[in-house]
Coordinates of C-alpha atoms and ligand atoms in Angstrom, one line a residue:
M1 CA -41.7 51.1 -24.1
R2 CA -37.9 49.8 -24.0
M3 CA -37.6 47.5 -27.2
S4 CA -34.5 45.5 -28.6
V5 CA -34.6 44.0 -32.3
I6 CA -31.9 41.6 -32.9
G7 CA -31.0 41.4 -36.5
C8 CA -31.1 44.4 -38.5
G9 CA -31.6 42.9 -42.2
Y10 CA -34.7 44.1 -44.1
L11 CA -37.1 43.0 -41.4
G12 CA -35.1 44.3 -38.3
A13 CA -34.0 47.6 -39.7
V14 CA -37.4 48.5 -40.9
H15 CA -38.8 47.3 -37.6
A16 CA -36.3 49.2 -35.4
A17 CA -37.0 52.5 -37.1
A18 CA -40.8 52.0 -37.3
M19 CA -41.1 51.1 -33.5
A20 CA -38.6 54.2 -32.9
S21 CA -41.3 56.3 -35.0
L22 CA -43.8 55.3 -32.9
G23 CA -42.1 56.7 -29.5
H24 CA -40.5 53.7 -28.3
D25 CA -37.1 53.5 -27.2
V26 CA -35.3 50.9 -29.6
V27 CA -31.6 49.5 -30.0
G28 CA -31.3 47.5 -32.9
I29 CA -28.1 44.8 -32.8
D30 CA -26.2 43.2 -35.4
V31 CA -23.1 41.3 -36.3
D32 CA -22.4 43.1 -39.1
E33 CA -20.7 46.2 -38.1
T34 CA -20.6 47.7 -41.6
R35 CA -24.3 47.7 -41.8
I36 CA -24.7 49.0 -37.9
A37 CA -22.3 51.9 -38.9
M38 CA -24.7 52.9 -42.0
L39 CA -27.8 52.6 -39.8
S40 CA -26.1 54.5 -37.1
R41 CA -25.3 57.3 -39.5
G42 CA -29.5 57.1 -40.6
E43 CA -28.7 55.5 -43.8
A44 CA -30.8 52.6 -45.3
P45 CA -28.5 49.9 -46.0
F46 CA -31.1 48.6 -48.9
F47 CA -33.7 50.6 -51.2
E48 CA -36.7 51.1 -49.0
P49 CA -38.8 54.2 -49.5
R50 CA -39.5 56.1 -46.6
L51 CA -36.8 54.0 -44.2
G52 CA -34.1 56.7 -44.4
E53 CA -36.5 59.6 -43.2
L54 CA -37.7 57.4 -40.2
L55 CA -33.9 56.3 -39.3
A56 CA -32.8 59.9 -39.8
E57 CA -35.6 61.1 -37.4
G58 CA -35.4 58.4 -34.8
I59 CA -31.4 58.9 -34.4
A60 CA -32.0 62.3 -34.1
S61 CA -34.8 62.3 -31.4
G62 CA -32.7 59.9 -29.4
R63 CA -34.7 57.2 -29.4
L64 CA -33.1 55.0 -31.9
R65 CA -29.6 53.5 -31.9
F66 CA -27.7 50.8 -33.5
R67 CA -24.9 48.5 -31.7
T68 CA -23.2 45.2 -32.5
E69 CA -23.1 44.0 -28.9
M70 CA -25.9 42.0 -27.5
A71 CA -25.0 43.5 -24.1
D72 CA -26.9 46.6 -25.8
A73 CA -30.1 44.4 -25.7
A74 CA -29.9 44.3 -21.6
G75 CA -33.0 46.2 -20.0
A76 CA -35.2 46.3 -23.0
D77 CA -38.8 45.0 -22.0
V78 CA -39.3 43.2 -25.4
H79 CA -36.9 41.8 -27.6
F80 CA -37.8 40.9 -31.0
L81 CA -36.1 38.4 -32.8
A82 CA -35.7 39.6 -36.3
V83 CA -32.8 37.3 -38.2
G84 CA -32.6 35.7 -41.3
T85 CA -34.0 32.2 -41.8
P86 CA -32.3 31.5 -45.4
Q87 CA -32.8 28.0 -47.5
L88 CA -30.5 25.3 -45.9
P89 CA -27.7 24.9 -48.5
G90 CA -28.2 21.7 -50.6
G91 CA -31.4 21.0 -49.1
H92 CA -35.2 22.5 -48.7
A93 CA -35.2 23.5 -45.1
A94 CA -35.0 26.5 -43.3
D95 CA -31.5 27.1 -42.0
L96 CA -32.3 28.4 -38.1
R97 CA -28.4 28.9 -37.2
F98 CA -29.1 32.5 -37.2
V99 CA -31.9 32.2 -34.9
D100 CA -30.2 29.7 -32.7
A101 CA -27.0 32.0 -32.4
A102 CA -29.2 34.9 -31.7
V103 CA -31.0 33.5 -28.7
D104 CA -27.6 32.1 -27.4
A105 CA -26.4 35.6 -27.3
L106 CA -29.2 37.0 -25.9
L107 CA -29.7 34.3 -23.0
P108 CA -27.2 35.8 -20.8
H109 CA -28.7 39.3 -20.7
L110 CA -32.5 38.3 -20.1
R111 CA -34.3 39.1 -16.8
A112 CA -37.2 37.4 -15.2
G113 CA -40.3 38.9 -17.0
D114 CA -38.6 39.9 -20.4
I115 CA -40.5 39.3 -23.5
V116 CA -38.6 37.4 -26.3
A117 CA -41.0 38.2 -29.6
G118 CA -39.9 36.0 -32.3
K119 CA -40.8 37.6 -35.7
S120 CA -38.4 35.7 -38.2
T121 CA -40.2 33.1 -40.4
V122 CA -39.4 29.9 -39.1
P123 CA -40.8 26.1 -39.5
V124 CA -43.5 25.4 -37.0
G125 CA -42.5 23.9 -33.6
T126 CA -39.2 26.4 -33.6
A127 CA -41.1 28.5 -31.1
A128 CA -41.7 25.8 -28.8
A129 CA -38.2 24.9 -29.1
L130 CA -37.0 28.3 -28.3
A131 CA -39.5 28.9 -25.2
R132 CA -37.7 25.7 -23.6
R133 CA -34.4 27.5 -23.4
I134 CA -36.0 31.0 -22.4
E135 CA -37.6 29.9 -19.8
P136 CA -35.3 29.1 -17.0
A137 CA -34.4 32.9 -17.5
G138 CA -37.7 33.7 -16.5
A139 CA -38.5 35.6 -19.9
T140 CA -41.6 34.6 -22.0
L141 CA -41.3 33.7 -25.7
V142 CA -44.0 34.8 -28.0
W143 CA -44.3 34.9 -31.7
N144 CA -45.1 37.6 -33.9
P145 CA -45.1 37.0 -37.5
E146 CA -44.2 40.3 -39.7
F147 CA -46.1 40.1 -43.0
L148 CA -44.3 43.3 -44.7
R149 CA -43.6 43.6 -48.1
E150 CA -40.3 44.8 -49.9
G151 CA -41.0 48.4 -51.0
W152 CA -44.1 49.0 -48.7
A153 CA -42.2 48.0 -45.7
V154 CA -42.4 50.7 -43.6
H155 CA -46.2 51.1 -44.4
D156 CA -47.0 47.4 -43.6
T157 CA -45.2 47.9 -40.3
I158 CA -46.9 50.6 -39.0
S159 CA -50.3 50.1 -40.4
P160 CA -50.4 46.3 -41.0
D161 CA -53.3 44.2 -42.0
R162 CA -53.6 42.5 -39.0
I163 CA -51.0 41.7 -36.0
V164 CA -50.8 38.0 -34.6
V165 CA -49.2 37.0 -31.6
G166 CA -49.1 33.8 -30.7
V167 CA -48.5 33.1 -26.7
P168 CA -48.0 30.6 -24.2
D169 CA -51.4 29.3 -22.4
G170 CA -52.1 31.0 -19.1
E171 CA -51.6 34.2 -17.0
E172 CA -48.2 34.6 -18.7
G173 CA -49.2 34.5 -22.0
A174 CA -51.8 37.2 -21.5
R175 CA -49.8 39.2 -20.0
A176 CA -47.6 39.0 -23.0
A177 CA -50.2 39.5 -25.5
D178 CA -51.1 42.8 -23.5
L179 CA -47.8 44.3 -23.8
L180 CA -47.6 43.7 -27.8
R181 CA -50.8 45.3 -28.2
D182 CA -49.0 48.6 -26.1
A183 CA -46.1 48.2 -28.4
Y184 CA -48.6 48.3 -31.4
R185 CA -50.4 51.1 -29.8
P186 CA -51.6 53.2 -32.8
A187 CA -52.6 50.3 -35.1
V188 CA -54.7 48.6 -32.2
E189 CA -56.6 52.1 -31.9
A190 CA -57.0 51.9 -35.3
E191 CA -59.0 48.6 -34.8
T192 CA -56.5 46.6 -36.7
P193 CA -57.3 42.9 -36.1
F194 CA -55.3 41.7 -33.4
L195 CA -55.4 38.0 -33.4
V196 CA -54.0 36.2 -30.2
T197 CA -53.1 32.5 -31.0
D198 CA -50.8 29.9 -29.5
L199 CA -47.3 29.6 -30.6
A200 CA -47.7 26.9 -33.6
T201 CA -50.5 28.6 -35.0
A202 CA -48.6 31.9 -35.2
E203 CA -46.0 30.4 -36.8
L204 CA -47.8 28.6 -39.2
V205 CA -50.1 31.9 -40.3
K206 CA -46.7 33.5 -41.8
G207 CA -46.0 30.1 -43.8
A208 CA -49.5 29.7 -44.8
A209 CA -49.7 33.3 -46.1
N210 CA -47.0 33.2 -48.2
A211 CA -47.6 29.7 -49.7
F212 CA -51.2 31.1 -50.6
L213 CA -50.0 33.9 -52.2
A214 CA -47.4 31.8 -54.4
T215 CA -50.0 29.5 -55.2
K216 CA -52.3 32.6 -56.4
I217 CA -49.6 33.6 -58.5
S218 CA -48.6 29.8 -59.9
F219 CA -52.3 29.5 -60.5
I220 CA -52.9 32.5 -63.1
N221 CA -49.2 31.6 -64.5
A222 CA -50.8 27.9 -64.9
M223 CA -53.7 29.7 -67.0
A224 CA -50.9 31.4 -68.9
E225 CA -49.5 28.2 -70.1
I226 CA -53.3 27.2 -71.1
A227 CA -54.2 30.5 -72.6
D228 CA -50.9 29.9 -74.5
A229 CA -52.1 27.2 -76.0
A230 CA -55.3 27.8 -76.6
G231 CA -54.9 31.3 -78.0
A232 CA -56.6 32.9 -75.3
D233 CA -55.3 36.1 -73.0
V234 CA -54.4 35.4 -69.7
A235 CA -54.5 39.3 -68.7
L236 CA -58.0 39.6 -69.5
L237 CA -58.9 36.3 -67.9
A238 CA -57.6 37.7 -64.6
D239 CA -59.4 40.7 -65.1
A240 CA -62.5 38.5 -65.0
L241 CA -61.7 36.4 -62.6
G242 CA -61.0 39.2 -60.1
H243 CA -63.8 40.9 -60.5
D244 CA -65.1 37.8 -58.1
T245 CA -64.7 39.0 -54.7
R246 CA -64.2 35.6 -53.4
I247 CA -61.2 35.5 -56.0
G248 CA -59.8 39.1 -56.3
R249 CA -57.4 40.2 -58.7
R250 CA -54.3 41.1 -56.5
Y251 CA -51.7 38.5 -56.8
L252 CA -52.8 37.4 -60.1
G253 CA -50.1 39.1 -62.1
S254 CA -48.8 36.6 -64.8
G255 CA -45.5 36.6 -66.2
I256 CA -41.9 35.7 -65.2
G257 CA -43.5 34.1 -61.7
F258 CA -42.5 35.2 -58.1
G259 CA -38.8 35.1 -56.6
G260 CA -37.3 37.0 -53.9
G261 CA -36.1 36.4 -50.4
C262 CA -39.2 35.4 -49.1
L263 CA -41.7 33.6 -51.4
P264 CA -39.5 30.7 -52.9
K265 CA -37.7 29.8 -49.8
D266 CA -40.7 29.8 -47.9
I267 CA -43.1 27.6 -49.7
R268 CA -39.9 25.0 -49.7
A269 CA -39.3 25.4 -45.8
F270 CA -42.9 24.9 -45.4
A271 CA -43.3 21.7 -47.3
A272 CA -39.8 20.5 -45.8
R273 CA -41.4 21.0 -42.0
A274 CA -44.6 19.3 -43.6
E275 CA -42.6 16.0 -44.8
E276 CA -41.1 16.1 -41.0
L277 CA -44.6 16.3 -39.5
G278 CA -45.6 13.1 -41.7
R279 CA -48.1 15.4 -43.9
G280 CA -45.7 15.8 -47.0
E281 CA -49.1 14.8 -49.1
A282 CA -51.0 17.6 -47.7
V283 CA -48.5 20.3 -49.4
G284 CA -47.6 18.3 -52.1
F285 CA -49.1 21.0 -54.5
L286 CA -46.3 23.7 -53.3
R287 CA -43.9 21.2 -55.4
E288 CA -46.1 22.3 -58.4
V289 CA -46.5 26.0 -57.7
D290 CA -42.6 25.9 -57.4
A291 CA -42.3 23.9 -60.7
I292 CA -44.9 26.0 -62.4
N293 CA -43.0 28.8 -61.2
L294 CA -39.6 27.8 -62.6
R295 CA -40.9 27.1 -66.0
R296 CA -41.9 30.7 -66.5
R297 CA -38.2 31.4 -66.8
D298 CA -37.9 28.9 -69.0
R299 CA -41.0 30.4 -71.2
A300 CA -39.6 33.7 -71.3
V301 CA -36.3 32.9 -72.9
Q302 CA -37.9 30.5 -75.2
L303 CA -40.0 33.6 -76.4
V304 CA -37.1 35.7 -77.1
I305 CA -35.4 32.7 -79.0
D306 CA -38.1 32.3 -81.1
A307 CA -38.7 36.2 -81.6
L308 CA -35.1 36.0 -82.9
D309 CA -35.4 32.9 -85.2
G310 CA -33.3 30.9 -82.6
Q311 CA -30.2 32.9 -83.5
L312 CA -28.8 34.6 -80.3
F313 CA -25.4 34.3 -80.4
G314 CA -24.0 37.8 -80.6
R315 CA -27.5 39.4 -80.7
R316 CA -27.9 42.5 -78.5
I317 CA -30.6 42.5 -76.0
A318 CA -31.7 44.9 -74.2
V319 CA -33.0 43.7 -70.6
L320 CA -35.5 46.2 -68.8
G321 CA -35.2 45.3 -64.9
A322 CA -32.9 43.0 -62.6
A323 CA -34.7 43.6 -59.0
F324 CA -37.2 40.6 -58.0
K325 CA -39.7 43.4 -58.2
P326 CA -40.3 47.1 -58.6
F327 CA -39.5 49.5 -55.8
S328 CA -37.0 46.9 -54.5
D329 CA -33.1 46.5 -55.1
D330 CA -33.1 43.0 -54.1
I331 CA -31.9 40.4 -56.4
R332 CA -32.3 37.2 -54.1
D333 CA -33.6 34.9 -56.5
S334 CA -34.7 37.2 -59.0
P335 CA -36.5 36.0 -61.8
A336 CA -35.8 38.8 -64.0
L337 CA -31.9 38.3 -63.5
D338 CA -32.2 34.6 -64.0
V339 CA -33.8 35.4 -67.7
A340 CA -30.7 37.4 -68.2
V341 CA -28.1 35.2 -67.1
R342 CA -29.8 32.6 -69.5
L343 CA -29.8 34.8 -72.0
R344 CA -26.3 35.5 -72.0
G345 CA -25.6 31.6 -71.4
L346 CA -27.1 31.3 -74.9
G347 CA -24.5 33.5 -76.3
A348 CA -26.5 36.6 -76.5
D349 CA -25.2 40.4 -76.1
V350 CA -27.3 41.5 -72.8
V351 CA -27.3 44.9 -71.7
V352 CA -29.2 44.9 -68.1
T353 CA -30.8 48.3 -66.9
D354 CA -32.3 48.4 -63.7
P355 CA -33.3 51.8 -61.5
A356 CA -32.1 50.5 -58.1
A357 CA -30.5 47.3 -58.4
I358 CA -27.8 47.6 -61.2
D359 CA -25.0 47.7 -57.9
N360 CA -26.2 44.7 -56.7
A361 CA -26.8 42.7 -59.9
A362 CA -23.5 43.6 -61.2
A363 CA -21.7 42.5 -58.5
A364 CA -23.3 39.0 -58.4
H365 CA -23.2 38.7 -62.2
P366 CA -20.4 40.5 -63.8
Q367 CA -20.4 38.4 -67.0
L368 CA -23.6 40.6 -67.8
G369 CA -23.5 44.2 -69.7
F370 CA -25.3 47.1 -67.8
A371 CA -26.3 50.5 -68.4
R372 CA -27.5 53.0 -65.9
D373 CA -29.4 54.7 -68.5
R374 CA -32.5 53.0 -69.8
D375 CA -32.2 54.4 -73.2
E376 CA -28.8 53.2 -73.5
A377 CA -29.7 49.7 -72.7
L378 CA -32.1 50.2 -75.3
R379 CA -29.9 51.5 -78.3
D380 CA -29.5 49.0 -81.2
A381 CA -30.9 46.2 -79.3
D382 CA -32.2 43.2 -81.4
A383 CA -35.2 42.8 -79.0
V384 CA -36.5 44.2 -75.7
V385 CA -37.3 42.1 -72.6
I386 CA -39.3 43.6 -69.7
V387 CA -38.6 41.6 -66.7
T388 CA -39.4 44.0 -63.8
E389 CA -42.6 46.1 -64.1
W390 CA -41.0 49.2 -63.0
D391 CA -43.1 52.4 -64.0
E392 CA -40.0 53.6 -65.8
Y393 CA -40.5 50.5 -68.4
R394 CA -44.3 50.1 -67.9
R395 CA -45.7 53.7 -68.2
E396 CA -43.2 56.1 -68.9
L397 CA -41.8 54.3 -71.9
S398 CA -43.8 55.0 -75.2
P399 CA -43.0 52.5 -78.2
A400 CA -42.2 55.3 -80.4
H401 CA -39.3 56.3 -78.1
A402 CA -38.1 53.0 -77.5
G403 CA -38.5 52.1 -81.4
A404 CA -36.5 54.8 -82.5
L405 CA -33.7 53.8 -80.5
V406 CA -33.6 49.8 -81.2
R407 CA -32.2 47.8 -84.4
R408 CA -35.3 45.7 -84.3
R409 CA -38.7 46.1 -82.9
I410 CA -39.1 42.8 -81.0
V411 CA -40.5 43.0 -77.4
V412 CA -41.1 40.1 -75.0
D413 CA -43.2 41.3 -71.8
G414 CA -42.3 39.0 -69.2
R415 CA -44.7 41.0 -66.8
N416 CA -47.7 41.2 -69.0
C417 CA -47.6 45.0 -68.3
L418 CA -47.4 46.8 -71.3
D419 CA -50.5 47.9 -73.6
A420 CA -49.9 45.3 -76.5
A421 CA -52.3 47.0 -79.0
A422 CA -50.1 50.6 -78.4
W423 CA -46.6 48.6 -79.2
R424 CA -48.0 46.6 -82.0
A425 CA -49.5 49.9 -83.4
Q426 CA -45.9 51.5 -83.8
G427 CA -44.7 48.5 -85.7
W428 CA -43.6 46.0 -82.7
N429 CA -43.3 42.2 -82.7
Y430 CA -45.3 42.3 -79.0
R431 CA -45.1 39.1 -77.3
G432 CA -46.4 38.8 -73.9
M433 CA -46.4 35.6 -71.6
G434 CA -50.2 34.0 -71.9
R435 CA -51.3 36.7 -74.1
R436 CA -52.8 36.8 -77.5
Ligands
UGA501 C1 -43.8 38.7 -49.4 C2 -45.2 39.1 -49.1 O1 -45.8 39.5 -49.8 C3 -45.1 39.5 -47.6 O2 -46.4 39.5 -46.9 C4 -44.3 38.8 -46.6 O3 -44.0 39.5 -45.4 C5 -42.7 38.7 -47.1 O4 -43.0 38.0 -48.7 C6 -42.0 38.0 -46.8 O5 -42.0 36.6 -46.1 O6 -41.2 38.5 -45.7 P1 -42.3 39.9 -50.9 O7 -41.1 39.1 -51.1 O8 -41.7 41.7 -50.3 O9 -43.1 39.7 -50.2 O10 -42.9 40.3 -52.1 P2 -43.9 40.3 -53.1 O11 -44.7 42.0 -53.3 O12 -45.2 39.3 -52.5 O13 -43.5 39.6 -54.3 C7 -43.1 38.5 -54.3 C8 -42.7 38.0 -55.8 O14 -44.2 37.7 -56.4 C9 -42.5 38.9 -56.7 O15 -41.3 38.5 -57.5 C10 -43.3 39.7 -57.8 O16 -42.9 40.1 -59.0 C11 -43.8 38.6 -58.0 N1 -45.7 38.3 -58.0 C12 -46.6 39.2 -57.3 C13 -46.0 38.3 -59.0 O17 -45.5 37.3 -60.0 N2 -47.6 38.6 -59.5 C14 -48.3 39.0 -58.6 O18 -49.4 39.2 -58.8 C15 -47.7 39.3 -57.4

């Protein structure tokens, strides 16, 4: 099948490479020339396992190319819209300017019978409005939300949990659904659930999924607040809750909370859209979810202040992690970096290390100190703060080894990912988040 993927950010670059790996003929379009040049050389513009190899294979096979001109999208049977929908500056709603610009640019190149498949996360109602603009060209708009996680993006695109396709009513919708079934043939043959819905439901599935995941994380972090006050251990609590298959252990990881380019902005945009629909009260709890999440960062900073008896000025603090989660170099709304910036703001001499995100973090926060080498960051530290649970810190850092490098054995575990007993046994003053 011939496909275009419009927008080659996280979602689009991975989608284009993954579709080419399934045997489709794919052109990725983006206005960012530097990015297109990198992708055309088969280089991943961000850290994502397996993406580089898929890009190189696709380009070598001749099935994958990247261009800056929308005219190169002409002739594709399916045009995937994969542009970003960031938070509006000064507001909570989604900024749809890139979606609108992409559709404007695509319109002159559409043929009757083309399918335009939206993948970007958009407020419900966007697809219906776009459909009205596309109809005169004889093309059909469908909504096919993406559920990929950074760090697992290739896997999630090729072997998703489910495929959701929102289509218009009637024959035209049925034909579009069949075409998308063909596009995702290997997953469909592997009996991946393929759900055909109306446009609005498909848009809502994505927003609701992220709202649920954020709520689950904030739920356990709210329990961490209670555990702290009651002298209980939230990590054990999560294990015990997770054995109930109705609840499940995933996304009950407590600590400094969620960040990244999706969950925080998506719950805000979801609530903003609900307000517009006159149903703000239905998702009023999302404001609490957001507030609980942001309080976690305050709590982590407070734990460091308490551990250092209120004396942060001139104290050297090793911050292990900058990315918003492991297996990513993404620092968008990273709770890890936020904690580092606040400690710096309180006068501490902060040294941040991260296996993948140092360059991005240094560009955004030049006021922080950085060390590429973990042990260099730990050397002479008055306190160690773990804020991204990379294996390099969680599994591979022994308390004895770290103890030999630091000035004082104080560790704040912002991801509740360390074996507290093992660290305490080596003389560390261990402080978790909602752990005894
Ligand atoms: C999230 C969703 O998981 C994807 O399904 C969705 O497609 C994507 O957003 C998107 O909208 O594009 P992602 O942002 O890559 O994916 O990250 P997650 O793995 O969900 O983690 C989000 C944040 O939650 C991270 O900061 C992570 O550290 C935190 N988290 C996650 C916790 O604090 N506790 C947990 O138990 C799990």
